């Protein structure tokens, strides 16, 4: 048998010559892995890829021990782990993570012989993401169609004109179903989407030289207003040689250093020489002369609230604009995977990272979402705090979603947001006003349909659901991960955009404000020679909660309901509340001093 295989293989030694038509074999018994009922919302079919087009495929391998990574994540991020107190904040190296996520040797062997069977040379296969994924470069699209029982086409986004190469469905041989978690790009009609910001000019202009907020009327937000509100104003960062705050963006949206300088001149004079470092990942672009509202806001608040902490702006390649004249162009980037691959390869990792990109969870294939989420957990294992916005469409979904399940049922549903729904990241909702801060009515919040409720939030979420009662039964998944985890100010961030002062609203502003407070806490820990906070949630839902201002009023109405209400304790609109930096710092001071691993 083996002999015959070898003979057939050498007959077809020309790379990429498919044998599928010659063989009926275990590879021929295909089972559907994922299929959409209809073309995902806002995408339309454009054309067949030209003959000769190639695609890079990424294959997620199931780990030997599916739970090992999450168990290890709990050990390093739970201050009160019943058995592993001494492991708290002792992060893992790349090699240690590789051991945790390693696939079974049978898995590698099977997948390799499957690829070989289709004539894919081993030289085009490499391991990524600490060995948990394989990358197969330069596969002819026609062969990918055969390999995956797929039908790759170009699709165009009707609003952004992005062009992507995807398939409505794909399959895997039955024998691989237990070994391969997902293949990318296939049915994720990705690109994480930028949250819509709404820059507007308040009755003319923002007064120049204003360093505080506007006379107690809460008409707009500035860095000094936020650092007073969140009690960080006396803190001077000291670990700036080690600590950094990252902002991750896609699709070429860029901040402007000129806008940052002008912003500092207007709103944070101590920081007039502030800057940021740009890191381009996998074909990412940077266009500071065409600044984007969201990126300007994020960089301006990150740089001022944590000044002089270094700020790193990551721009990961999205889709190159489609050029009809370049017939073989097939940009098949997957922004999340590309960025995660880059980050996981860094020996010295950025301790706090925020990103204002998201989408509806239901638009993401389940298997893909699971694997991306577990890669976020890998970053947590390295000591990174990942902070995402909960969305700005209240309970109706991302960017004012339409409350409609996309399973063909036509049912009304509250729509959760991804990556907010991943239990291994920290999600930030929105607030408005002060004394008290109130939950913003646009604040995304709810329950995942993909991820079950993690143990760190089980009592907090149970209390909320008990209070909610049977209202909304069937509209959300009561066993799912609840989000957001925390909140921060949402509206009216004074921002300099392309040389003009504007006010910007946005979930990404809230996420940046929260991430900045965490970055300052990381500075405090690093300056005491302690490891950073890493994955935050077990701490936030435990000791850390005393350092959060509970938000107890406001709601996120949508889908013809009054939405979830903010109540005492955790709720699905403002989470556990907004940060009190000084108190959080005190909680860390009073906690056990933790020595970094050598
Ligand atoms: C897969 O999608 C194609 C359209 O791209 C369709 O013709 C085919 O019926 C689908 N197959 C399954 C199993 O859904
Ligand atoms: C603040 O509000 C008060 C009362 O509404 C108003 O009289 C005052 O002009 C406002 N101040 C500014 C700077 O808008
Ligand atoms: C600006 O710097 C001065 C001198 O270092 C300091 O006293 C002051 O508190 C700083 N202001 C702010 C808003 O950080
Ligand atoms: C920015 O200015 C401060 C003093 O205002 C100085 O200590 C610091 O070195 C300057 N940083 C850069 C990058 O020039
Ligand atoms: C930025 O401002 C310049 C003029 O200062 C203008 O030419 C350009 O179109 C503006 N860009 C955007 C994106 O608004
Ligand atoms: C990485 O961190 C180590 C230990 O803190 C340090 O010695 C080294 O200089 C850092 N390397 C870079 C490139 O920052
Ligand atoms: C949501 O809050 C904003 C800001 O307070 C307000 O302008 C808007 O009318 C509110 N929308 C709803 C539907 O309550
Ligand atoms: C509800 O969430 C669980 C995971 O918590 C999942 O297994 C189940 O399929 C979800 N139900 C629906 C209807 O989405
Ligand atoms: C900065 O941190 C060092 C230890 O790394 C400490 O000796 C020093 O006192 C700190 N400075 C301030 C102003 O906190
Ligand atoms: C809300 O109610 C209106 C009027 O009854 C209806 O037209 C609309 O479809 C409903 N929307 C949702 C999301 O249920
Ligand atoms: C702010 O933080 C300090 C500790 O730095 C704390 O003593 C104080 O109570 C906090 N202020 C408020 C209003 O919570």
XYZ file of C-alpha atoms and ligand atoms in Angstrom:
752
model
C 0.000 0.000 0.000
C 2.674 2.398 1.042
C 4.621 1.452 -2.035
C 1.736 2.260 -4.319
C 1.356 5.617 -2.671
C 4.978 6.385 -3.271
C 4.781 5.359 -6.905
C 1.737 7.460 -7.518
C 3.338 10.355 -5.770
C 6.463 10.205 -7.864
C 4.432 9.928 -11.037
C 2.916 13.199 -10.084
C 6.134 14.713 -8.945
C 5.500 17.978 -10.717
C 4.474 20.235 -7.889
C 0.815 21.144 -7.747
C -0.378 18.481 -10.145
C -3.536 17.244 -8.565
C -4.060 13.554 -8.024
C -7.570 13.854 -6.757
C -9.036 12.772 -10.018
C -6.724 9.757 -10.173
C -7.378 8.454 -6.741
C -10.314 7.450 -4.768
C -8.912 7.337 -1.301
C -9.388 8.368 2.256
C -8.790 11.897 1.075
C -11.821 11.741 -1.155
C -14.359 11.267 1.617
C -15.155 14.932 2.106
C -17.318 16.397 4.842
C -18.518 19.971 4.996
C -16.538 22.099 7.421
C -18.432 25.362 7.036
C -20.987 26.789 4.619
C -22.924 30.052 4.491
C -26.572 29.935 3.451
C -26.217 33.117 1.453
C -23.511 35.637 0.643
C -22.653 37.530 3.851
C -24.285 40.909 4.275
C -22.707 43.766 2.330
C -20.634 41.509 0.089
C -21.332 40.772 -3.544
C -19.789 38.272 -5.902
C -17.447 39.907 -8.368
C -15.607 37.440 -10.579
C -13.687 34.226 -10.933
C -10.016 34.541 -10.105
C -7.963 34.452 -13.305
C -6.264 31.196 -14.241
C -2.883 30.896 -12.585
C -3.918 32.759 -9.421
C -2.479 31.423 -6.230
C -3.506 31.619 -2.609
C -1.712 31.194 0.717
C -3.608 28.858 3.012
C -3.344 28.695 6.770
C -4.333 25.532 8.582
C -5.062 25.482 12.319
C -4.019 22.181 13.859
C -5.914 20.875 16.853
C -3.606 20.718 19.879
C -2.776 17.508 21.649
C -4.492 18.828 24.724
C -7.289 21.211 23.848
C -7.572 22.621 27.379
C -3.914 22.961 28.270
C -3.512 26.531 27.112
C -6.592 27.882 28.854
C -5.699 26.061 32.082
C -2.246 27.572 31.920
C -3.727 31.020 31.216
C -5.828 30.802 34.377
C -2.747 29.844 36.389
C -0.734 32.879 35.306
C -3.590 35.378 35.496
C -5.488 34.423 38.667
C -4.143 36.083 41.816
C -6.025 33.573 43.945
C -5.687 30.414 41.961
C -6.559 27.660 44.432
C -3.501 25.581 43.588
C -1.107 27.813 41.733
C -0.718 31.111 43.572
C 2.999 31.048 42.884
C 2.437 31.026 39.122
C 0.543 34.327 39.122
C 2.092 36.609 36.472
C 4.905 34.193 35.669
C 4.516 34.374 31.911
C 5.678 31.822 29.409
C 8.317 31.999 26.733
C 7.628 31.271 23.078
C 9.091 27.785 23.528
C 6.975 26.997 26.568
C 3.859 28.035 24.664
C 4.880 25.894 21.703
C 4.855 22.895 24.051
C 1.342 23.705 25.240
C -0.176 24.089 21.800
C 1.711 21.364 20.013
C -0.477 19.095 17.886
C -0.401 15.316 18.142
C 2.313 13.813 15.927
C -0.433 11.916 14.062
C -2.026 15.258 13.227
C 1.101 16.608 11.587
C 1.663 13.368 9.727
C -1.885 13.177 8.412
C -2.031 16.780 7.310
C 1.369 16.533 5.670
C 0.460 13.432 3.713
C -2.828 15.024 2.664
C -0.939 18.011 1.255
C 1.619 15.701 -0.362
C -1.150 13.703 -1.925
C -2.227 16.839 -3.744
C 1.343 17.455 -4.852
C 2.070 20.348 -2.521
C 5.828 20.407 -1.871
C 6.974 20.442 1.762
C 9.103 23.459 0.908
C 5.960 25.568 0.668
C 4.712 24.492 4.112
C 5.869 26.211 7.310
C 4.812 26.344 10.950
C 3.508 29.567 12.481
C 1.893 30.777 15.722
C 4.198 28.710 17.944
C 3.514 25.590 15.909
C -0.262 25.708 16.197
C -0.810 26.617 12.526
C 0.650 25.613 9.183
C 1.086 28.103 6.383
C 0.999 26.782 2.832
C 2.179 29.337 0.323
C 1.463 29.689 -3.357
C -1.301 27.125 -3.784
C -3.012 27.463 -7.178
C -6.617 28.498 -6.557
C -7.812 25.619 -8.727
C -5.950 23.199 -6.473
C -7.280 24.884 -3.335
C -10.769 24.388 -4.742
C -10.069 20.671 -5.064
C -8.278 20.305 -1.746
C -11.133 21.940 0.144
C -14.133 21.141 -2.027
C -14.394 24.909 -2.335
C -15.273 27.451 -4.974
C -13.072 30.515 -4.502
C -14.354 33.750 -6.052
C -13.611 37.399 -5.740
C -16.154 39.221 -3.589
C -16.503 42.958 -3.178
C -17.688 44.867 -0.133
C -20.452 47.166 -1.321
C -19.479 50.042 0.976
C -15.695 49.931 1.133
C -15.002 48.327 -2.261
C -12.566 45.940 -0.593
C -11.980 42.890 -2.759
C -11.364 39.522 -1.157
C -10.903 35.967 -2.375
C -13.224 33.695 -0.432
C -15.501 30.697 -0.798
C -19.081 30.251 0.398
C -18.279 26.810 1.765
C -15.464 24.329 2.215
C -14.958 20.726 3.221
C -12.237 18.520 4.637
C -11.631 14.785 4.331
C -13.463 12.947 7.069
C -10.167 11.630 8.515
C -8.940 15.196 9.051
C -12.001 16.512 10.858
C -10.534 15.651 14.271
C -7.151 17.102 13.386
C -7.773 20.356 11.572
C -9.613 23.109 13.432
C -10.036 25.530 10.556
C -8.580 26.631 7.228
C -8.062 30.309 6.365
C -8.949 32.149 4.203
C -12.146 30.305 3.391
C -15.535 31.498 4.632
C -14.573 34.417 6.886
C -15.548 37.390 4.777
C -13.124 39.282 6.893
C -11.477 42.303 7.404
C -12.160 43.449 10.881
C -14.074 46.688 10.477
C -13.166 50.034 11.826
C -15.776 51.202 14.300
C -17.531 54.253 12.948
C -16.460 57.354 14.752
C -18.542 60.437 14.355
C -16.296 63.461 14.336
C -18.207 66.677 14.649
C -17.362 70.242 15.369
C -19.159 71.548 18.414
C -20.933 74.797 17.656
C -17.916 76.075 15.807
C -14.555 75.212 17.282
C -12.997 73.690 20.346
C -11.502 76.580 22.318
C -7.771 76.744 21.838
C -5.401 76.139 24.695
C -8.070 74.400 26.720
C -6.322 72.001 29.051
C -9.242 71.011 31.196
C -12.731 70.187 30.270
C -15.214 72.787 29.272
C -16.252 74.567 32.497
C -17.961 71.661 34.150
C -20.518 71.245 31.363
C -18.999 68.008 30.204
C -19.225 69.230 26.679
C -15.982 67.625 25.673
C -13.194 65.423 26.925
C -9.490 66.180 27.128
C -6.541 64.196 28.513
C -6.417 66.169 31.748
C -10.145 65.751 32.220
C -9.809 61.979 31.852
C -6.771 61.677 34.083
C -8.656 63.573 36.781
C -11.815 61.505 36.290
C -9.872 58.242 36.371
C -7.527 59.391 39.138
C -4.214 59.058 37.326
C -3.182 62.711 37.220
C -0.409 62.550 39.786
C 1.307 59.553 38.266
C 4.555 60.023 36.335
C 5.599 57.006 34.233
C 9.016 55.726 35.101
C 9.519 52.412 33.280
C 9.503 53.943 29.820
C 12.551 51.944 28.739
C 10.586 48.706 29.106
C 6.913 49.576 28.919
C 4.937 50.347 25.751
C 1.320 50.800 24.701
C 0.288 49.342 21.343
C -2.533 50.346 18.992
C -3.388 47.832 16.312
C -5.071 48.962 13.093
C -5.818 47.493 9.674
C -6.515 48.526 6.155
C -4.132 51.487 6.025
C -6.051 53.805 8.355
C -3.407 56.025 9.899
C -2.825 58.681 12.513
C -0.855 61.818 11.769
C 2.206 62.955 13.744
C 1.377 66.542 12.792
C -2.082 66.177 14.317
C -0.514 64.619 17.425
C 1.878 67.521 17.841
C -0.931 70.027 17.413
C -3.122 68.071 19.833
C -0.423 68.148 22.482
C 0.000 71.879 21.956
C -3.711 72.399 22.509
C -4.515 69.863 25.167
C -1.370 68.502 26.838
C 1.443 70.990 26.739
C 3.888 68.761 28.648
C 3.802 66.348 25.734
C 4.505 68.619 22.791
C 7.391 66.436 21.673
C 5.339 63.201 21.882
C 5.613 60.746 19.033
C 4.807 57.157 18.171
C 6.587 54.317 16.439
C 5.006 52.797 13.339
C 5.297 49.038 12.789
C 4.079 47.760 9.423
C 2.967 44.132 9.528
C 2.610 42.015 6.424
C 2.115 44.679 3.808
C 0.481 47.173 6.130
C 0.523 50.748 4.937
C 0.893 54.087 6.676
C -0.550 57.274 5.187
C -0.075 60.078 7.718
C -1.042 62.694 5.147
C -4.566 61.200 5.027
C -5.236 60.823 8.752
C -8.192 58.818 10.009
C -10.467 60.010 12.818
C -10.236 56.804 14.852
C -6.475 56.407 14.591
C -5.862 60.077 15.413
C -8.095 59.791 18.478
C -6.433 56.586 19.672
C -2.875 57.824 19.272
C -3.617 61.275 20.733
C -5.205 59.866 23.896
C -2.766 56.962 24.305
C 0.220 59.286 23.969
C -1.141 61.983 26.295
C -2.659 59.811 29.030
C 0.515 57.723 29.358
C 3.113 60.344 28.389
C 6.080 59.701 28.043
C 5.360 55.974 27.649
C 6.288 54.820 24.121
C 3.278 54.286 21.838
C 3.519 51.748 19.008
C 1.146 51.938 16.064
C 0.754 48.594 14.261
C -0.652 48.709 10.760
C -1.426 45.273 9.403
C -2.087 44.739 5.710
C -5.722 44.342 4.857
C -6.736 43.991 1.251
C -4.663 45.656 -1.337
C -6.973 47.627 -3.607
C -8.114 45.445 -6.479
C -6.405 46.138 -9.741
C -8.150 44.610 -12.703
C -5.027 44.923 -14.810
C -2.910 42.714 -12.598
C -4.488 39.423 -13.405
C -2.705 37.246 -10.891
C -3.057 39.487 -7.889
C -4.542 37.503 -5.055
C -4.010 39.220 -1.770
C -5.336 36.705 0.703
C -4.207 38.262 3.943
C -6.032 37.495 7.113
C -5.426 40.557 9.269
C -5.983 38.963 12.697
C -3.768 35.972 11.942
C -1.067 38.101 10.343
C -0.918 40.470 13.292
C -0.981 37.631 15.837
C 1.790 35.803 13.991
C 3.923 38.923 14.101
C 3.256 39.562 17.801
C 3.805 35.975 18.922
C 7.201 36.017 17.196
C 8.450 39.027 19.176
C 10.934 38.171 21.922
C 10.024 41.369 23.835
C 6.349 41.901 23.711
C 4.268 45.079 24.079
C 2.530 44.788 27.439
C -0.757 46.557 26.625
C -2.481 46.568 23.240
C -5.786 48.028 22.116
C -7.539 47.917 18.761
C -10.680 49.678 17.568
C -11.618 47.005 15.046
C -14.429 44.523 15.408
C -17.422 42.944 13.745
C -20.587 40.980 14.430
C -19.802 37.597 15.956
C -22.309 35.897 13.673
C -20.375 37.126 10.623
C -17.349 35.144 11.787
C -17.243 31.376 11.201
C -17.345 29.618 14.551
C -14.169 27.541 14.079
C -12.238 30.584 12.947
C -13.423 32.671 15.919
C -12.378 29.900 18.318
C -8.871 29.734 16.896
C -8.331 33.484 16.808
C -9.596 33.673 20.387
C -7.141 31.001 21.520
C -4.350 32.961 19.826
C -5.368 35.975 21.930
C -4.982 33.632 24.914
C -1.461 32.828 23.661
C -0.647 36.541 23.860
C -2.087 36.608 27.391
C 0.313 33.789 28.285
C 3.154 36.027 27.147
C 1.986 38.779 29.512
C -0.029 40.984 27.149
C -3.232 42.786 28.183
C -5.506 42.908 25.116
C -8.238 45.532 25.235
C -11.066 45.734 22.689
C -14.167 47.931 22.393
C -17.562 46.297 22.943
C -19.037 47.997 19.870
C -21.210 51.014 19.256
C -24.509 49.483 18.177
C -25.927 48.821 21.686
C -27.440 45.318 21.803
C -28.277 45.362 18.103
C -24.802 44.511 16.932
C -21.740 46.110 15.474
C -22.195 49.555 13.929
C -25.953 49.570 14.517
C -26.578 46.043 13.384
C -30.006 45.042 12.266
C -30.832 42.613 15.132
C -31.318 39.840 12.607
C -29.914 36.332 12.994
C -28.098 35.343 9.779
C -28.980 31.648 10.012
C -31.806 32.025 7.529
C -34.419 31.909 10.303
C -35.198 35.612 10.068
C -35.331 35.705 13.874
C -34.685 38.870 15.845
C -31.582 38.453 18.016
C -29.333 40.633 20.132
C -26.060 40.454 18.215
C -22.780 40.011 20.079
C -19.520 41.501 18.785
C -16.241 39.724 18.075
C -13.463 39.886 19.347
C -15.364 41.406 22.322
C -17.037 38.038 22.878
C -13.737 36.157 23.186
C -13.322 35.357 26.904
C -9.521 35.850 26.751
C -9.580 39.578 26.004
C -10.849 42.545 28.047
C -13.797 44.379 26.537
C -14.653 48.025 27.170
C -18.131 49.551 27.005
C -19.043 53.245 26.992
C -20.174 55.825 29.548
C -21.310 59.444 29.507
C -21.346 62.229 32.078
C -19.919 62.266 35.573
C -20.966 62.168 39.227
C -22.201 59.676 38.411
C -20.997 58.330 35.086
C -23.908 56.687 33.271
C -23.808 53.843 30.761
C -23.891 55.177 27.188
C -26.986 54.092 25.260
C -24.832 52.978 22.301
C -22.554 50.794 24.426
C -22.230 47.304 22.944
C -22.997 44.547 25.407
C -24.533 41.143 25.686
C -23.680 37.468 25.511
C -21.677 35.341 23.125
C -23.315 32.632 21.060
C -19.878 31.031 20.517
C -18.015 31.141 23.816
C -19.378 29.782 27.036
C -19.260 31.852 30.175
C -15.731 31.642 31.636
C -15.408 30.794 35.315
C -13.826 34.139 36.244
C -17.147 35.889 35.602
C -19.597 33.167 36.585
C -20.853 34.686 39.816
C -20.883 38.261 38.486
C -22.900 37.283 35.411
C -25.248 34.953 37.307
C -26.198 37.790 39.621
C -27.012 39.991 36.630
C -29.090 37.295 34.921
C -30.960 36.554 38.112
C -31.905 40.193 38.343
C -32.877 40.277 34.657
C -35.250 37.364 34.982
C -37.026 35.937 31.955
C -37.246 39.188 30.085
C -35.513 38.725 26.693
C -35.446 34.928 26.863
C -34.583 33.643 23.408
C -33.042 36.929 22.307
C -29.607 36.179 23.741
C -27.616 33.189 24.928
C -27.751 33.021 28.702
C -24.888 30.519 28.902
C -22.533 32.656 26.825
C -19.593 34.847 27.830
C -20.995 38.161 29.010
C -19.432 41.435 27.875
C -18.244 44.160 28.292
C -15.887 43.626 31.224
C -15.336 47.307 32.017
C -16.177 50.753 30.631
C -14.858 54.265 30.002
C -16.030 57.589 28.543
C -17.526 57.315 25.063
C -18.576 60.743 23.782
C -16.941 63.967 22.683
C -13.212 63.326 22.721
C -11.513 66.542 21.644
C -9.282 65.427 18.785
C -7.177 67.097 16.132
C -8.106 65.644 12.763
C -6.210 66.820 9.718
C -5.347 70.056 11.448
C -8.827 70.826 12.764
C -10.207 70.427 16.292
C -13.203 68.099 16.264
C -15.079 66.033 18.790
C -15.125 62.291 18.238
C -17.433 59.729 19.787
C -16.411 56.191 19.891
C -16.004 52.851 21.474
C -12.363 52.886 20.426
C -11.875 56.051 22.490
C -13.266 54.228 25.514
C -10.977 51.265 24.861
C -7.960 53.560 24.480
C -8.739 55.353 27.755
C -9.027 52.073 29.632
C -5.904 50.652 27.964
C -3.998 53.794 28.954
C -4.861 53.280 32.630
C -3.698 49.651 32.356
C -0.498 50.769 30.648
C 0.180 53.128 33.580
C -0.394 50.238 36.001
C 2.054 48.166 33.972
C 4.527 51.029 34.207
C 4.091 51.011 37.978
C 4.695 47.240 38.172
C 7.670 47.280 35.810
C 9.258 50.143 37.710
C 9.056 47.912 40.818
C 10.706 45.183 38.790
C 7.504 43.150 38.762
C 5.968 41.477 35.716
C 3.067 43.271 33.976
C -0.633 42.475 34.464
C -1.103 40.259 31.395
C -4.602 38.867 30.868
C -6.652 41.102 33.148
C -10.045 39.524 33.681
C -9.512 37.090 36.583
C -7.915 39.982 38.484
C -10.568 42.534 37.456
C -13.430 40.256 38.512
C -11.530 39.539 41.750
C -9.255 41.915 43.721
C -9.288 44.527 40.980
C -13.010 45.172 41.172
C -12.557 47.418 44.209
C -10.604 49.779 41.935
C -13.445 50.184 39.434
C -16.281 52.715 39.683
C -19.475 50.708 39.437
C -21.880 52.211 36.891
C -25.448 51.714 38.063
C -27.642 53.588 35.618
C -28.168 53.791 31.886
C -28.930 51.090 29.349
C -28.285 50.022 25.755
C -31.699 49.901 24.067
C -32.139 48.318 20.654
C -34.045 45.700 18.661
C -37.299 47.289 19.863
C -36.429 46.581 23.490
C -35.114 48.773 26.265
C -31.887 46.751 26.293
C -29.800 45.738 29.263
C -29.653 48.071 32.231
C -26.636 49.053 34.262
C -27.113 47.818 37.831
C -25.029 47.387 40.966
C -22.220 44.972 40.125
C -21.530 43.611 36.656
C -23.953 44.343 33.834
C -24.088 43.798 30.076
C -23.743 47.479 29.223
C -20.969 48.871 31.458
C -19.345 45.680 32.789
C -17.750 46.153 36.202
C -17.327 49.888 35.639
C -14.714 52.549 34.892
C -11.139 52.646 36.208
C -9.864 54.388 39.311
C -6.148 54.280 38.602
C -5.042 55.398 42.073
C -7.101 52.738 43.792
C -6.016 50.020 41.348
C -2.416 51.020 41.969
C -3.011 50.783 45.718
C -4.527 47.311 45.308
C -1.371 46.248 43.484
C 0.849 47.889 46.100
C -0.906 46.030 48.883
C -0.911 42.758 46.983
C 2.000 40.358 47.167
C 5.152 41.612 45.468
C 5.877 39.356 42.552
C 9.398 38.823 41.281
C 9.936 38.418 37.574
C 11.069 35.001 36.426
C 14.761 34.982 35.506
C -21.116 25.696 -1.975
O -21.205 26.978 -2.598
C -21.488 26.937 -3.983
C -21.520 28.358 -4.454
O -20.285 28.947 -4.295
C -22.822 26.248 -4.223
O -23.036 26.120 -5.595
C -22.822 24.875 -3.573
O -24.107 24.305 -3.661
C -22.430 24.987 -2.112
N -22.319 23.666 -1.538
C -22.766 23.402 -0.320
C -22.531 22.001 0.148
O -23.292 24.219 0.392
C -22.324 75.718 31.032
O -23.693 75.559 31.304
C -24.292 76.699 31.850
C -25.724 76.371 32.207
O -26.316 75.624 31.180
C -24.206 77.849 30.863
O -24.758 79.022 31.425
C -22.747 78.102 30.530
O -22.634 79.064 29.516
C -22.102 76.829 30.032
N -20.685 77.063 29.825
C -20.088 76.837 28.685
C -18.650 77.188 28.603
O -20.648 76.337 27.716
C 3.697 69.029 33.444
O 5.029 68.958 33.872
C 5.261 69.663 35.080
C 6.745 69.672 35.333
O 7.300 68.396 35.132
C 4.475 69.008 36.194
O 4.667 69.698 37.397
C 2.989 69.028 35.819
O 2.256 68.314 36.786
C 2.789 68.391 34.474
N 1.423 68.552 34.056
C 0.664 67.549 33.698
C -0.711 67.898 33.279
O 1.081 66.391 33.666
C 10.621 65.677 25.397
O 10.761 66.758 26.288
C 11.162 66.424 27.596
C 11.229 67.670 28.424
O 10.139 68.486 28.173
C 12.504 65.743 27.569
O 12.828 65.326 28.871
C 12.453 64.568 26.629
O 13.747 64.009 26.505
C 11.957 64.979 25.273
N 11.795 63.807 24.476
C 12.162 63.755 23.222
C 11.921 62.464 22.513
O 12.667 64.698 22.671
C -6.630 67.529 4.979
O -6.458 68.901 4.836
C -5.901 69.292 3.591
C -5.739 70.776 3.593
O -5.091 71.191 4.752
C -6.821 68.852 2.470
O -6.220 69.140 1.240
C -7.075 67.365 2.571
O -8.039 66.974 1.613
C -7.589 67.004 3.946
N -7.684 65.575 4.039
C -8.759 64.983 4.533
C -8.725 63.489 4.592
O -9.720 65.595 4.930
C 14.415 42.435 25.482
O 14.320 42.279 26.883
C 15.529 41.909 27.491
C 15.249 41.656 28.959
O 14.472 42.683 29.500
C 16.554 43.021 27.267
O 17.778 42.652 27.864
C 16.725 43.242 25.788
O 17.562 44.357 25.572
C 15.408 43.524 25.124
N 15.569 43.583 23.691
C 14.999 44.518 22.943
C 15.220 44.406 21.481
O 14.334 45.425 23.429
C -28.534 58.269 23.377
O -27.759 59.184 24.106
C -27.432 60.348 23.375
C -26.469 61.156 24.199
O -27.008 61.429 25.450
C -28.700 61.110 23.025
O -28.374 62.230 22.247
C -29.616 60.183 22.230
O -30.842 60.811 22.033
C -29.849 58.893 22.983
N -30.567 57.985 22.125
C -31.580 57.258 22.558
C -32.215 56.350 21.557
O -31.958 57.290 23.713
C -25.278 29.246 23.354
O -23.936 29.244 23.795
C -23.370 27.960 23.935
C -21.965 28.163 24.459
O -22.029 28.923 25.596
C -23.376 27.239 22.627
O -22.892 25.934 22.803
C -24.790 27.206 22.064
O -24.743 26.669 20.772
C -25.342 28.615 21.992
N -26.707 28.590 21.510
C -27.119 29.331 20.497
C -28.559 29.227 20.156
O -26.364 30.080 19.880
C 11.752 55.036 39.103
O 12.005 53.676 39.294
C 13.234 53.411 39.930
C 13.375 51.924 40.007
O 13.367 51.404 38.722
C 13.229 54.024 41.320
O 14.489 53.832 41.907
C 12.922 55.485 41.204
O 12.764 56.023 42.496
C 11.659 55.720 40.436
N 11.441 57.122 40.257
C 10.290 57.683 40.503
C 10.208 59.155 40.253
O 9.323 57.057 40.882
C -39.387 47.130 15.472
O -40.744 47.441 15.380
C -41.136 47.978 14.122
C -42.590 48.390 14.209
O -43.323 47.366 14.787
C -40.891 46.944 13.041
O -41.193 47.477 11.793
C -39.420 46.536 13.071
O -39.163 45.494 12.156
C -39.023 46.064 14.454
N -37.588 45.851 14.461
C -37.036 44.786 15.060
C -35.543 44.691 15.006
O -37.682 43.963 15.666
C -7.171 58.330 43.941
O -6.062 57.516 44.221
C -5.476 57.744 45.476
C -4.265 56.851 45.569
O -3.311 57.263 44.628
C -6.451 57.440 46.576
O -5.876 57.720 47.818
C -7.689 58.281 46.384
O -8.665 57.888 47.293
C -8.246 58.099 44.972
N -9.291 59.060 44.757
C -10.533 58.691 44.611
C -11.514 59.784 44.385
O -10.888 57.511 44.612
